[in-house]
CSV table of C-alpha atoms in Angstrom, one decimal:
chain,number,residue,atom,x,y,z
V,1,MET,CA,76.6,75.1,124.2
V,2,TYR,CA,76.9,72.0,122.4
V,3,LEU,CA,76.2,72.3,118.3
V,4,LYS,CA,75.2,75.8,119.2
V,5,LYS,CA,76.4,78.2,116.1
V,6,HIS,CA,78.6,81.1,116.8
V,7,GLU,CA,80.0,84.0,114.9
V,8,SER,CA,83.3,83.6,113.4
V,9,LYS,CA,86.5,85.3,114.9
V,10,LEU,CA,88.8,84.6,112.3
V,11,LEU,CA,87.1,86.2,109.3
V,12,LEU,CA,85.2,89.3,109.4
V,13,ILE,CA,82.2,89.0,106.7
V,14,PRO,CA,80.5,92.2,106.3
V,15,LYS,CA,76.6,92.1,106.3
V,16,ASN,CA,74.4,94.3,104.2
V,17,GLU,CA,77.2,94.9,101.3
V,18,ASP,CA,74.7,96.5,99.3
V,19,LYS,CA,74.2,99.4,101.7
V,20,GLU,CA,78.1,100.3,102.0
V,21,ASP,CA,78.5,103.7,100.3
V,22,ALA,CA,81.9,104.4,98.6
V,23,GLY,CA,84.7,105.7,100.6
V,24,ILE,CA,86.7,103.9,103.5
V,25,ILE,CA,84.8,105.5,106.5
V,26,ALA,CA,81.6,103.8,105.4
V,27,VAL,CA,83.2,100.3,105.8
V,28,LEU,CA,85.4,100.7,108.8
V,29,THR,CA,83.4,103.3,110.9
V,30,ASP,CA,81.4,100.7,112.5
V,31,ARG,CA,84.2,98.3,113.1
V,32,VAL,CA,87.0,100.6,114.9
V,33,PRO,CA,86.5,101.4,118.4
V,34,SER,CA,85.4,104.7,119.5
V,35,VAL,CA,88.6,105.1,121.6
V,36,LEU,CA,91.6,105.2,119.3
V,37,ILE,CA,94.9,104.0,120.8
V,38,VAL,CA,98.1,103.1,119.2
V,39,ARG,CA,100.9,102.6,121.7
V,40,TRP,CA,104.6,101.9,120.8
V,41,PHE,CA,104.1,98.4,121.8
V,42,ASP,CA,101.7,98.1,118.5
V,43,LEU,CA,104.5,99.5,116.4
V,44,PHE,CA,107.0,97.0,117.9
V,45,CYS,CA,104.6,94.3,116.8
V,46,PHE,CA,104.6,95.4,113.2
V,47,GLY,CA,108.4,95.9,113.3
V,48,PHE,CA,108.9,92.2,115.1
V,49,ALA,CA,106.6,90.6,112.7
V,50,MET,CA,108.4,91.9,109.8
V,51,CYS,CA,111.9,90.7,111.1
V,52,SER,CA,110.8,87.3,112.4
V,53,TYR,CA,109.1,86.7,108.8
V,54,VAL,CA,112.2,87.3,106.9
V,55,LEU,CA,114.3,85.4,109.3
V,56,ASP,CA,112.0,82.6,109.6
V,57,PHE,CA,111.9,82.3,105.8
V,58,PHE,CA,115.6,82.8,104.9
V,59,SER,CA,116.5,80.4,107.8
V,60,ASP,CA,114.6,77.6,106.0
V,61,ILE,CA,116.0,78.5,102.6
V,62,GLY,CA,119.6,78.3,104.2
V,63,ILE,CA,118.8,74.9,106.1
V,64,ALA,CA,118.0,73.7,102.3
V,65,ILE,CA,121.1,75.0,101.1
V,66,PHE,CA,123.3,73.3,103.8
V,67,HIS,CA,121.7,70.0,103.1
V,68,PHE,CA,122.2,70.2,99.4
V,69,TRP,CA,125.7,71.4,100.0
V,70,ALA,CA,126.5,68.1,102.1
V,71,GLY,CA,124.9,65.9,99.6
V,72,ARG,CA,121.6,65.3,101.7
V,73,HIS,CA,119.4,65.9,98.7
V,74,LEU,CA,116.3,64.5,100.4
V,75,SER,CA,116.4,66.3,103.5
V,76,GLY,CA,117.3,69.5,101.3
V,77,ALA,CA,114.4,68.9,99.1
V,78,LEU,CA,111.8,68.4,101.7
V,79,VAL,CA,112.7,71.5,103.4
V,80,LEU,CA,113.1,73.8,100.4
V,81,THR,CA,109.5,72.2,99.2
V,82,PHE,CA,107.9,73.0,102.4
V,83,ALA,CA,109.5,76.6,102.5
V,84,LEU,CA,108.6,77.8,99.0
V,85,ILE,CA,105.2,76.3,98.3
V,86,PRO,CA,103.4,77.9,101.1
V,87,SER,CA,105.5,80.9,100.5
V,88,VAL,CA,104.4,81.1,97.0
V,89,ILE,CA,100.5,80.6,98.1
V,90,ILE,CA,100.6,83.4,100.4
V,91,ASN,CA,102.4,85.9,97.9
V,92,ILE,CA,99.9,85.1,95.3
V,93,ILE,CA,97.2,85.9,97.7
V,94,SER,CA,99.0,89.0,98.7
V,95,MET,CA,99.2,90.0,95.0
V,96,VAL,CA,95.8,89.1,94.2
V,97,TRP,CA,94.7,91.7,97.0
V,98,MET,CA,97.2,94.4,95.4
V,99,LEU,CA,95.8,93.8,92.2
V,100,ASP,CA,92.2,94.1,93.6
V,101,ASP,CA,93.0,97.4,94.8
V,102,GLU,CA,94.4,98.5,91.6
V,103,MET,CA,91.3,97.5,89.7
V,104,HIS,CA,89.0,99.4,92.1
V,105,TRP,CA,91.2,102.4,92.1
V,106,LYS,CA,90.9,102.6,88.3
V,107,ARG,CA,87.4,102.2,88.3
V,108,ARG,CA,87.0,104.9,91.1
V,109,ALA,CA,84.7,102.5,93.1
V,110,HIS,CA,85.2,101.6,96.7
V,111,PRO,CA,87.7,99.1,97.3
V,112,ARG,CA,87.2,96.3,99.9
V,113,ARG,CA,90.7,96.8,100.5
V,114,THR,CA,92.3,100.5,100.3
V,115,GLY,CA,95.8,99.1,101.5
V,116,THR,CA,97.7,100.2,98.4
V,117,PHE,CA,96.5,103.7,98.4
V,118,GLU,CA,97.1,107.1,100.3
V,119,LEU,CA,94.4,108.9,101.9
V,120,ASN,CA,94.4,111.2,98.7
V,121,GLN,CA,93.7,108.2,96.6
V,122,LYS,CA,97.4,108.2,95.3
V,123,ARG,CA,99.2,104.9,95.1
V,124,PHE,CA,101.0,103.9,98.4
V,125,ILE,CA,103.3,101.8,96.1
V,126,SER,CA,103.8,101.4,92.5
V,127,LEU,CA,102.7,98.4,90.4
V,128,GLY,CA,106.1,97.5,89.7
V,129,LYS,CA,107.2,97.3,93.4
V,130,MET,CA,104.3,95.3,94.3
V,131,ILE,CA,105.3,92.5,91.6
V,132,THR,CA,108.9,92.8,92.9
V,133,LEU,CA,108.1,92.0,96.6
V,134,CYS,CA,105.8,89.1,95.6
V,135,ILE,CA,108.5,87.7,93.2
V,136,PHE,CA,110.8,87.6,96.1
V,137,GLN,CA,108.3,86.3,98.4
V,138,MET,CA,108.3,89.3,100.5
V,139,GLY,CA,104.7,90.5,99.6
V,140,PRO,CA,103.4,90.1,103.4
V,141,LEU,CA,106.0,92.8,104.5
V,142,PHE,CA,104.1,95.4,102.2
V,143,TRP,CA,101.1,95.2,104.6
V,144,TYR,CA,103.1,95.4,107.9
V,145,TYR,CA,104.9,98.4,106.6
V,146,LYS,CA,101.7,100.0,105.6
V,147,ALA,CA,100.5,99.3,109.1
V,148,LEU,CA,103.7,100.8,110.6
V,149,TYR,CA,103.7,103.9,108.6
V,150,TYR,CA,99.9,104.9,109.5
V,151,GLY,CA,100.4,104.0,113.0
V,152,TRP,CA,103.4,106.2,112.9
V,153,MET,CA,101.5,108.9,111.3
V,154,PHE,CA,98.7,108.5,114.1
V,155,THR,CA,100.8,108.8,116.8
V,156,LYS,CA,102.6,111.9,115.3
V,157,ASN,CA,99.0,113.4,114.9
V,158,LYS,CA,98.4,115.4,118.2
V,159,LYS,CA,94.8,116.2,117.7
V,160,ASP,CA,92.0,114.3,119.5
V,161,ASP,CA,90.1,111.4,118.4
V,162,THR,CA,87.4,113.1,116.8
V,163,ASP,CA,89.5,114.5,114.1
V,164,LYS,CA,88.6,112.9,110.9
V,165,GLU,CA,92.3,112.6,109.3
V,166,LYS,CA,93.3,110.9,112.5
V,167,ARG,CA,90.6,108.4,112.5
V,168,LYS,CA,91.4,107.8,108.8
V,169,PHE,CA,95.2,107.1,109.8
V,170,PHE,CA,94.0,104.5,112.4
V,171,MET,CA,91.3,102.9,110.0
V,172,LYS,CA,94.2,102.4,107.5
V,173,MET,CA,96.4,101.1,110.1
V,174,VAL,CA,93.8,98.8,111.2
V,175,GLU,CA,93.0,97.4,107.6
V,176,ALA,CA,96.7,96.7,106.9
V,177,GLU,CA,97.2,95.0,110.1
V,178,ARG,CA,94.0,93.0,109.3
V,179,ASP,CA,95.3,91.8,105.8
V,180,ALA,CA,98.9,91.2,107.3
V,181,THR,CA,98.0,89.2,110.4
V,182,LEU,CA,95.8,87.0,108.6
V,183,LEU,CA,98.3,86.3,105.8
V,184,ARG,CA,101.0,85.8,108.5
V,185,PHE,CA,98.5,83.3,110.7
V,186,PHE,CA,97.9,80.9,107.5
V,187,GLU,CA,102.0,81.4,106.5
V,188,ALA,CA,102.6,79.9,109.9
V,189,PHE,CA,100.4,76.7,109.8
V,190,LEU,CA,101.1,76.4,106.1
V,191,GLU,CA,104.7,76.7,106.0
V,192,SER,CA,106.3,77.0,109.8
V,193,ALA,CA,104.2,74.2,111.4
V,194,PRO,CA,105.0,71.3,108.7
V,195,GLN,CA,108.8,72.7,108.7
V,196,LEU,CA,109.0,72.0,112.3
V,197,ILE,CA,108.0,68.3,112.1
V,198,ILE,CA,110.5,67.7,109.0
V,199,GLN,CA,113.3,69.8,110.3
V,200,GLY,CA,112.7,68.4,113.8
V,201,SER,CA,112.7,64.7,112.5
V,202,ILE,CA,116.0,65.3,110.5
V,203,ALA,CA,117.5,67.2,113.3
V,204,ALA,CA,116.6,64.3,115.8
V,205,ASN,CA,118.1,61.7,113.6
V,206,TYR,CA,121.5,63.4,113.0
V,207,PHE,CA,121.5,64.3,116.7
V,208,GLN,CA,121.1,60.7,117.6
V,209,ASN,CA,123.8,59.5,115.1
V,210,TYR,CA,126.5,62.2,116.4
V,211,TYR,CA,125.6,62.0,119.9
V,212,ILE,CA,128.1,59.1,120.8
V,213,THR,CA,131.0,61.0,119.2
V,214,GLY,CA,130.0,64.3,120.8
V,215,LYS,CA,131.0,66.5,117.8
V,216,TYR,CA,127.8,68.0,116.1
V,217,PRO,CA,128.1,69.4,112.6
V,218,TYR,CA,127.8,73.2,112.5
V,219,TRP,CA,124.6,72.9,110.2
V,220,LEU,CA,122.9,71.3,113.2
V,221,TYR,CA,123.1,74.4,115.4
V,222,PHE,CA,121.5,76.5,112.4
V,223,GLN,CA,118.8,74.0,112.2
V,224,ALA,CA,118.1,74.4,116.0
V,225,ALA,CA,117.9,78.3,115.4
V,226,SER,CA,115.7,77.6,112.5
V,227,LEU,CA,113.2,75.6,114.7
V,228,THR,CA,113.4,78.0,117.2
V,229,LEU,CA,112.4,80.7,115.1
V,230,SER,CA,109.4,78.5,113.5
V,231,ILE,CA,108.0,78.2,116.9
V,232,ILE,CA,108.4,81.8,117.7
V,233,SER,CA,106.7,82.5,114.3
V,234,ILE,CA,103.8,80.2,115.0
V,235,SER,CA,103.3,81.5,118.7
V,236,TRP,CA,103.5,85.3,117.6
V,237,SER,CA,101.1,84.7,114.6
V,238,VAL,CA,98.5,83.5,117.3
V,239,VAL,CA,99.0,86.2,119.5
V,240,VAL,CA,99.0,89.2,116.7
V,241,GLN,CA,95.7,87.6,115.1
V,242,ASN,CA,94.1,87.7,118.5
V,243,ARG,CA,95.4,91.0,119.1
V,244,SER,CA,94.4,92.6,115.7
V,245,LEU,CA,90.7,91.1,116.1
V,246,ARG,CA,90.4,92.9,119.5
V,247,MET,CA,91.8,96.3,118.2
V,248,THR,CA,89.2,96.4,115.1
V,249,ARG,CA,86.1,95.7,117.2
V,250,ASP,CA,84.3,98.0,119.5
V,251,ASP,CA,82.9,95.5,121.7
V,252,LYS,CA,86.5,94.0,122.7
V,253,VAL,CA,89.1,95.4,124.7
V,254,ASN,CA,92.7,95.6,123.2
V,255,ILE,CA,95.4,93.5,124.7
V,256,TRP,CA,98.0,95.2,126.8
V,257,PRO,CA,101.7,94.5,126.3
V,258,HIS,CA,102.3,92.2,129.4
V,259,GLU,CA,98.9,90.4,128.2
V,260,ALA,CA,100.5,89.5,124.8
V,261,VAL,CA,103.7,88.5,126.5
V,262,LEU,CA,101.8,85.9,128.7
V,263,GLN,CA,99.9,84.7,125.8
V,264,PHE,CA,103.1,84.3,123.7
V,265,CYS,CA,104.7,82.4,126.5
V,266,TRP,CA,101.8,80.0,126.9
V,267,ARG,CA,101.7,79.3,123.3
V,268,PHE,CA,105.4,79.2,122.9
V,269,LEU,CA,105.7,76.1,125.7
V,270,THR,CA,102.7,74.4,124.8
V,271,ILE,CA,103.7,74.3,121.1
V,272,LEU,CA,107.2,73.3,121.9
V,273,ALA,CA,105.8,70.2,123.7
V,274,ARG,CA,103.4,69.5,120.9
V,275,ILE,CA,106.2,69.6,118.2
V,276,ILE,CA,108.6,67.2,120.2
V,277,THR,CA,105.4,64.8,120.7
V,278,LEU,CA,105.0,65.0,116.8
V,279,VAL,CA,108.4,64.4,115.9
V,280,ALA,CA,108.6,61.4,118.5
V,281,PHE,CA,105.6,59.9,116.6
V,282,VAL,CA,107.6,60.4,113.3
V,283,LEU,CA,110.6,58.6,114.8
V,284,MET,CA,108.6,55.8,116.0
V,285,PHE,CA,106.1,55.1,113.0
V,286,GLY,CA,107.8,57.0,110.1
V,287,ILE,CA,105.6,57.2,107.2
V,288,TYR,CA,102.8,55.7,109.0
V,289,VAL,CA,102.3,58.7,111.2
V,290,VAL,CA,99.9,59.9,108.5
V,291,PHE,CA,97.4,57.7,109.9
V,292,LEU,CA,97.8,58.9,113.3
V,293,ILE,CA,97.6,62.4,112.0
V,294,PHE,CA,94.5,61.7,110.0
V,295,GLY,CA,92.8,60.0,113.3
V,296,HIS,CA,93.9,63.1,115.2
V,297,LEU,CA,92.0,65.5,112.6
V,298,ILE,CA,88.8,63.3,113.0
V,299,VAL,CA,88.8,63.7,116.7
V,300,THR,CA,89.4,67.2,116.5
V,301,LEU,CA,86.8,67.8,113.8
V,302,VAL,CA,84.4,66.4,116.1
V,303,HIS,CA,85.0,68.5,119.1
V,304,VAL,CA,85.3,71.5,117.1
V,305,ILE,CA,81.7,70.8,115.4
V,306,PHE,CA,80.3,70.3,119.0
V,307,LEU,CA,82.1,73.3,120.4
V,308,GLN,CA,82.8,75.9,117.7
V,309,ALA,CA,80.2,75.5,115.1
V,310,LEU,CA,79.9,78.5,113.0
V,311,HIS,CA,77.1,80.7,111.8
V,312,ILE,CA,77.9,82.8,108.6
V,313,GLU,CA,74.8,84.0,106.8
V,314,ALA,CA,74.5,82.6,103.3
V,315,CYS,CA,78.0,81.2,103.4
V,316,THR,CA,77.5,77.6,104.3
V,317,HIS,CA,80.6,76.4,102.2
V,318,ILE,CA,82.8,79.0,104.2
V,319,GLU,CA,81.5,77.6,107.4
V,320,LYS,CA,82.6,74.0,106.5
V,321,LEU,CA,86.0,75.3,105.1
V,322,LEU,CA,86.7,77.2,108.2
V,323,LEU,CA,86.1,74.1,110.5
V,324,LEU,CA,88.3,72.3,108.3
V,325,ILE,CA,90.9,74.8,108.9
V,326,ASN,CA,90.3,75.0,112.4
V,327,ALA,CA,90.8,71.1,112.7
V,328,MET,CA,94.0,71.3,110.9
V,329,ILE,CA,95.4,74.1,113.1
V,330,HIS,CA,94.4,71.8,116.1
V,331,LEU,CA,97.0,69.4,115.1
V,332,PHE,CA,99.7,72.2,116.4
V,333,THR,CA,97.9,74.1,119.0
V,334,PRO,CA,94.0,74.5,120.1
V,335,PHE,CA,92.7,77.9,118.5
V,336,ASN,CA,89.3,79.5,119.3
V,337,MET,CA,87.9,80.4,116.0
V,338,ALA,CA,84.3,81.2,117.2
V,339,GLU,CA,82.7,83.7,119.7
V,340,GLY,CA,81.7,82.4,123.2
V,341,ASN,CA,83.6,80.6,126.1
V,342,THR,CA,86.8,79.1,125.4
V,343,ARG,CA,86.9,77.2,128.7
V,344,TYR,CA,85.7,73.8,127.2
V,345,ARG,CA,87.1,74.1,123.9
V,346,TYR,CA,90.9,74.4,125.2
V,347,LEU,CA,89.8,72.0,128.1
V,348,VAL,CA,89.1,69.1,125.2
V,349,ALA,CA,91.8,70.2,122.8
V,350,TYR,CA,94.8,70.1,125.6
V,351,THR,CA,93.4,66.9,127.0
V,352,VAL,CA,93.8,65.3,123.6
V,353,GLU,CA,97.3,66.7,123.2
V,354,PHE,CA,98.0,65.5,126.7
V,355,LEU,CA,97.0,62.0,126.1
V,356,GLU,CA,98.9,61.6,122.9
V,357,MET,CA,102.0,62.9,124.6
V,358,MET,CA,101.6,60.4,127.5
V,359,ILE,CA,100.9,57.5,125.0
V,360,ILE,CA,104.2,58.2,123.1
V,361,PHE,CA,106.4,59.1,126.0
V,362,LEU,CA,105.2,56.9,128.9
V,363,LEU,CA,103.0,54.0,127.7
V,364,LEU,CA,104.3,52.5,124.6
V,365,PRO,CA,107.4,50.6,124.5
V,366,THR,CA,109.2,52.2,121.5
V,367,PRO,CA,112.6,52.5,119.8
V,368,LEU,CA,112.7,56.0,121.6
V,369,ASP,CA,114.2,54.2,124.6
V,370,ALA,CA,117.6,54.2,122.6
V,371,PHE,CA,117.1,57.8,121.8
V,372,PRO,CA,119.9,59.9,123.8
V,373,LEU,CA,118.8,61.9,126.8
V,374,ILE,CA,115.1,59.9,126.5
V,375,GLU,CA,114.4,60.0,130.5
V,376,LYS,CA,115.0,63.6,130.7
V,377,ILE,CA,112.9,64.2,127.6
V,378,ARG,CA,110.2,62.1,129.2
V,379,ILE,CA,110.1,64.5,132.1
V,380,GLY,CA,111.0,67.8,130.3
V,381,VAL,CA,108.4,67.7,127.6
V,382,PRO,CA,105.3,67.2,130.0
V,383,ALA,CA,106.9,69.9,132.5
V,384,THR,CA,107.1,72.3,129.5
V,385,PHE,CA,103.3,71.5,128.7
V,386,PHE,CA,102.1,71.9,132.1
V,387,ILE,CA,104.1,75.0,132.7
V,388,GLY,CA,102.6,76.6,129.4
V,389,ILE,CA,99.2,75.5,130.8
V,390,PHE,CA,99.7,77.3,134.0
V,391,ILE,CA,100.7,80.4,132.4
V,392,MET,CA,97.3,80.0,130.5
V,393,LEU,CA,95.5,79.6,133.6
V,394,ILE,CA,97.1,82.7,135.1
V,395,TYR,CA,96.2,84.8,132.1
V,396,TYR,CA,92.8,83.7,131.8
V,397,LYS,CA,92.2,84.3,135.7
V,398,PHE,CA,94.2,87.5,136.3
V,399,PHE,CA,95.1,89.0,133.1
V,400,HIS,CA,92.3,88.6,130.5
V,401,PRO,CA,91.2,91.8,128.6
V,402,ASN,CA,87.8,91.1,129.3
V,403,ARG,CA,88.4,91.5,133.0
V,404,ARG,CA,88.7,95.4,132.0
V,405,GLN,CA,85.9,95.6,129.8
V,406,ASP,CA,83.2,96.4,132.4
V,407,LEU,CA,85.6,98.9,133.6
V,408,GLU,CA,86.3,100.5,130.6
V,409,ALA,CA,82.5,100.4,129.1
V,410,PRO,CA,81.5,103.7,130.5
V,411,ASN,CA,84.2,105.6,129.1
V,412,VAL,CA,83.8,104.0,125.9
V,413,GLU,CA,80.3,104.6,125.6
V,414,ARG,CA,80.8,108.4,126.3
V,415,ASN,CA,83.6,108.7,123.7
V,416,GLU,CA,81.4,106.9,121.3
V,417,LYS,CA,78.9,109.7,121.7
V,418,LEU,CA,81.5,112.5,121.3
V,419,VAL,CA,82.9,110.9,118.1
V,420,VAL,CA,79.6,110.3,116.7
V,421,SER,CA,78.7,114.1,117.3
V,422,GLU,CA,81.8,115.1,115.7
V,423,LEU,CA,81.3,113.1,112.6
V,424,ASN,CA,77.8,114.7,112.5
V,425,GLY,CA,79.1,118.0,112.9
V,426,ILE,CA,78.2,118.7,116.6
V,427,PRO,CA,81.1,120.2,118.6
V,428,SER,CA,82.1,118.0,121.4
V,429,ALA,CA,82.3,120.6,123.7
V,430,ALA,CA,78.5,121.3,123.2
V,431,ILE,CA,78.0,117.5,124.0
V,432,GLU,CA,80.2,117.9,127.3
V,433,LYS,CA,78.4,121.2,128.3
V,434,ALA,CA,75.1,119.6,128.0
V,435,GLU,CA,76.2,116.6,129.9
V,436,HIS,CA,77.6,119.0,132.8
V,437,MET,CA,74.4,120.8,132.6
V,438,ALA,CA,72.2,117.8,133.2
V,439,GLU,CA,74.4,116.3,135.9
V,440,ILE,CA,73.9,119.7,137.7
V,441,GLU,CA,70.4,119.6,137.2
V,442,GLU,CA,70.2,116.1,138.3
V,443,HIS,CA,72.0,116.9,141.7
V,444,SER,CA,70.2,120.1,142.5
V,445,VAL,CA,66.4,119.0,141.6
V,446,PRO,CA,64.9,117.5,144.6
V,447,THR,CA,63.0,114.6,144.3
V,448,THR,CA,59.0,114.8,144.8
V,449,SER,CA,59.5,113.0,148.3
V,450,GLU,CA,62.2,115.1,149.3
V,451,SER,CA,60.4,118.3,148.4
V,452,LEU,CA,57.1,117.2,150.2
V,453,LEU,CA,59.3,116.7,153.2
V,454,GLU,CA,60.8,120.2,152.9
V,455,GLU,CA,57.3,121.6,152.5
V,456,ASP,CA,56.2,119.9,155.8
V,457,GLU,CA,59.2,121.2,157.6
V,458,CYS,CA,58.3,124.8,156.6
V,459,HIS,CA,54.8,124.5,157.7
V,460,ASN,CA,55.7,122.9,161.0
């Protein structure tokens, strides 16, 4: 368990790339489940992700404008900087992926990502529209729109899962969602998470100043809404990242809607408590909080190396990079990046968060004693944290998708045989008839011991 290397769950790195054939099926057939299901909840997830991304980004821009308008230039500059720089990075990555598709399409070679093209190899979107989307920082919306489009086309197709065109719709949807969720995941922790600390500290300072008067400026309510949207963005990005990985793998069972809701509630409450804790550290230590964050990263890196060490063939630098990224994500919420049991990983990570929360709110005599409603905060933050942990325990005990995996495995194996037979040109009806005849034969032919007993009865 300790220092044991595991396969990465965050990035799916293909093996034996030299054996890949041209065409989308060669790359994706061995990754998608044999039972293809797209629910209305899946389409809702795409739409919700698009809306939350737009609202989160423009709410941050709006808050920065409010601060500049009121003459608080430092606050406005901090909010605007941490909104634009991560967004520019994410849109550059999105643009690179789009141009990569364009380059491969022109060479008529197999693209790693075929997201910008239709099934007939025509462009899904023009190059000019790609550039326009990325300039206006809306590049990730393209991948969600593409996933939503092909998911809708899949649901409209009434043929069975062995139909090649229907499978291509599913593969296209999965491929776009994979890119979209990965972009959104990194956007959440590059932009939304730092924004929570910055905006939370600004809002806490002004709340303390205006608490005596009882009259709060209107922009403080907008800032509270922006903070809520950022927490929703982070929580949802973790949920859809997990859901996307499960959808694209045949050895995993997809997440049902109520399971996703439970996971979102667990993440939302624990991240809320964590952000309030980090803001309290900023209010108490100011700029020196950087040293505390550095110490937290060292502790996190140690237990991540011991419990989530990764094994990627011929990619040692990627292993180190992913471990570092995972440690930085743990600053805001625990994240399981490696295959294997999550029990001890979350136990250690949440224990570290709990100890830091207890230190800042209960053990240290701090300037927070003068903060308004501090007694309620000292009770409310741990209570919020433990409610989130309780929901997590309920999720893993009763609603984790793996609890359904053993029940669904026989049907998955049978459907996989039918799909493979259809792709090889063998009608599924012939396979079903053969299975039926074999079942009849199994029940009708007596075993050797049974036949001997029957013979003895006849002779007697």
